[in-house]
Amino acid sequence: QQQVKQSPQSLIVQKGGISIINCAYENTAFDYFPWYQQFPGKGPALLIAIRPDVSEKKEGRFTISFNKSAKQFSLHIMDSQPGDSATYFCAASMDAQAGTALIFGKGTTLSVSS
Amino acid sequence: KAGVTQTPRYLIKTRGQQVTLSCSPISGHRSVSWYQQTPGQGLQFLFEYFSETQRNKGNFPGRFSGRQFSNSRSEMNVSTLELGDSALYLCASSPRTGWYEQFFGPGTRLTVL
């Protein structure tokens, strides 16, 4: 019930195309859903995050779509660029009295070809 | 503002040894979390420290331990190293416990031979 399942494992997209990464969760106590971007040799960096009271959040070319009833959320990268080539992780967290822990998906390696 | 710093960046140890990794959070951040990243298991939560107290712990054996100092700097220790402990160990800080956004350091790459 603590898992976050992410797909696909890898993705190849043409420059200018749309990249879509999907995640699903089981624990309805999760109330924060971030996406992290990681480049080789670097730590993950927060890209965009959403709370379950909204169905969509957009920041520049990055959009999170959230479906509370299906317990799914996805990241859309519009006009994908070679510089977007990285590993993307979805995650989930809850406001717990015992502290904070991010539960991560296994990651998606995105390659944007020019 | 300086980001999260971790030392050392790379470490090679042999089985049975112990290792200590260090993390300095962003100035003003009082919560420090540790994560293990491996190709097979991905990113897994180890533990969180806030105000020198462990607030939360992931599903790792007791060989993994940590502590936090009064200046919020944190160390994690792994005793009796096993080959499977080879991983990237990431530290993340946030202003306080229960603060959702976490800021990650570059990690320490531990190789166990």
PDB file of C-alpha atoms in Angstrom, chain A residues 12-73:
ATOM      1  CA  ILE A  12      12.329   8.015 -26.400  1.00  0.00           C
ATOM      2  CA  VAL A  13      10.687  11.123 -27.819  1.00  0.00           C
ATOM      3  CA  GLN A  14      11.465  13.295 -30.814  1.00  0.00           C
ATOM      4  CA  LYS A  15      12.410  16.903 -30.233  1.00  0.00           C
ATOM      5  CA  GLY A  16       9.240  18.961 -30.078  1.00  0.00           C
ATOM      6  CA  GLY A  17       7.096  15.986 -29.098  1.00  0.00           C
ATOM      7  CA  ILE A  18       5.119  15.320 -25.926  1.00  0.00           C
ATOM      8  CA  SER A  19       6.576  13.095 -23.209  1.00  0.00           C
ATOM      9  CA  ILE A  20       4.087  11.381 -20.907  1.00  0.00           C
ATOM     10  CA  ILE A  21       4.993   9.493 -17.742  1.00  0.00           C
ATOM     11  CA  ASN A  22       2.392   7.804 -15.578  1.00  0.00           C
ATOM     12  CA  CYS A  23       2.214   6.890 -11.905  1.00  0.00           C
ATOM     13  CA  ALA A  24      -0.291   5.050  -9.744  1.00  0.00           C
ATOM     14  CA  TYR A  25      -0.630   4.748  -5.993  1.00  0.00           C
ATOM     15  CA  GLU A  26      -2.720   2.785  -3.516  1.00  0.00           C
ATOM     16  CA  ASN A  27      -2.512   4.647  -0.218  1.00  0.00           C
ATOM     17  CA  THR A  28      -5.293   7.225  -0.116  1.00  0.00           C
ATOM     18  CA  ALA A  29      -3.534   8.957   2.782  1.00  0.00           C
ATOM     19  CA  PHE A  30      -0.970  10.379   0.361  1.00  0.00           C
ATOM     20  CA  ASP A  31      -1.623  14.082  -0.070  1.00  0.00           C
ATOM     21  CA  TYR A  32       1.405  15.431  -1.896  1.00  0.00           C
ATOM     22  CA  PHE A  33       2.632  14.248  -5.272  1.00  0.00           C
ATOM     23  CA  PRO A  34       5.917  15.688  -6.582  1.00  0.00           C
ATOM     24  CA  TRP A  35       7.922  14.950  -9.676  1.00  0.00           C
ATOM     25  CA  TYR A  36      11.690  15.021  -9.507  1.00  0.00           C
ATOM     26  CA  GLN A  37      14.198  15.312 -12.348  1.00  0.00           C
ATOM     27  CA  GLN A  38      17.654  13.799 -12.040  1.00  0.00           C
ATOM     28  CA  PHE A  39      20.639  14.269 -14.317  1.00  0.00           C
ATOM     29  CA  PRO A  40      23.630  11.902 -14.192  1.00  0.00           C
ATOM     30  CA  GLY A  41      25.911  12.705 -11.282  1.00  0.00           C
ATOM     31  CA  LYS A  42      23.365  14.969  -9.630  1.00  0.00           C
ATOM     32  CA  GLY A  43      20.765  14.592  -6.927  1.00  0.00           C
ATOM     33  CA  PRO A  44      17.060  14.734  -7.800  1.00  0.00           C
ATOM     34  CA  ALA A  45      15.626  18.231  -8.186  1.00  0.00           C
ATOM     35  CA  LEU A  46      11.977  19.092  -7.636  1.00  0.00           C
ATOM     36  CA  LEU A  47      10.266  19.823 -10.935  1.00  0.00           C
ATOM     37  CA  ILE A  48       6.619  20.308 -10.085  1.00  0.00           C
ATOM     38  CA  ALA A  49       4.193  19.054  -7.436  1.00  0.00           C
ATOM     39  CA  ILE A  50       0.460  18.781  -6.906  1.00  0.00           C
ATOM     40  CA  ARG A  51      -1.982  18.298  -4.049  1.00  0.00           C
ATOM     41  CA  PRO A  52      -5.054  16.074  -4.548  1.00  0.00           C
ATOM     42  CA  ASP A  53      -7.517  18.956  -4.350  1.00  0.00           C
ATOM     43  CA  VAL A  54      -6.632  20.053  -7.916  1.00  0.00           C
ATOM     44  CA  SER A  55      -6.807  18.020 -11.114  1.00  0.00           C
ATOM     45  CA  GLU A  56      -4.087  19.779 -13.063  1.00  0.00           C
ATOM     46  CA  LYS A  57      -1.092  22.004 -12.479  1.00  0.00           C
ATOM     47  CA  LYS A  58       1.021  23.613 -15.172  1.00  0.00           C
ATOM     48  CA  GLU A  59       4.432  25.216 -14.919  1.00  0.00           C
ATOM     49  CA  GLY A  60       5.919  26.214 -18.235  1.00  0.00           C
ATOM     50  CA  ARG A  61       6.205  23.132 -20.437  1.00  0.00           C
ATOM     51  CA  PHE A  62       5.508  20.766 -17.529  1.00  0.00           C
ATOM     52  CA  THR A  63       1.998  19.715 -16.510  1.00  0.00           C
ATOM     53  CA  ILE A  64       0.786  17.298 -13.840  1.00  0.00           C
ATOM     54  CA  SER A  65      -2.606  15.698 -14.382  1.00  0.00           C
ATOM     55  CA  PHE A  66      -4.169  14.153 -11.289  1.00  0.00           C
ATOM     56  CA  ASN A  67      -7.052  11.670 -11.151  1.00  0.00           C
ATOM     57  CA  LYS A  68      -8.005  11.152  -7.521  1.00  0.00           C
ATOM     58  CA  SER A  69     -10.687   8.524  -8.146  1.00  0.00           C
ATOM     59  CA  ALA A  70      -8.323   6.399 -10.238  1.00  0.00           C
ATOM     60  CA  LYS A  71      -5.395   7.087  -7.885  1.00  0.00           C
ATOM     61  CA  GLN A  72      -3.231   8.030 -10.826  1.00  0.00           C
ATOM     62  CA  PHE A  73      -1.183  11.024 -11.820  1.00  0.00           C
TER      63      PHE A  73
END
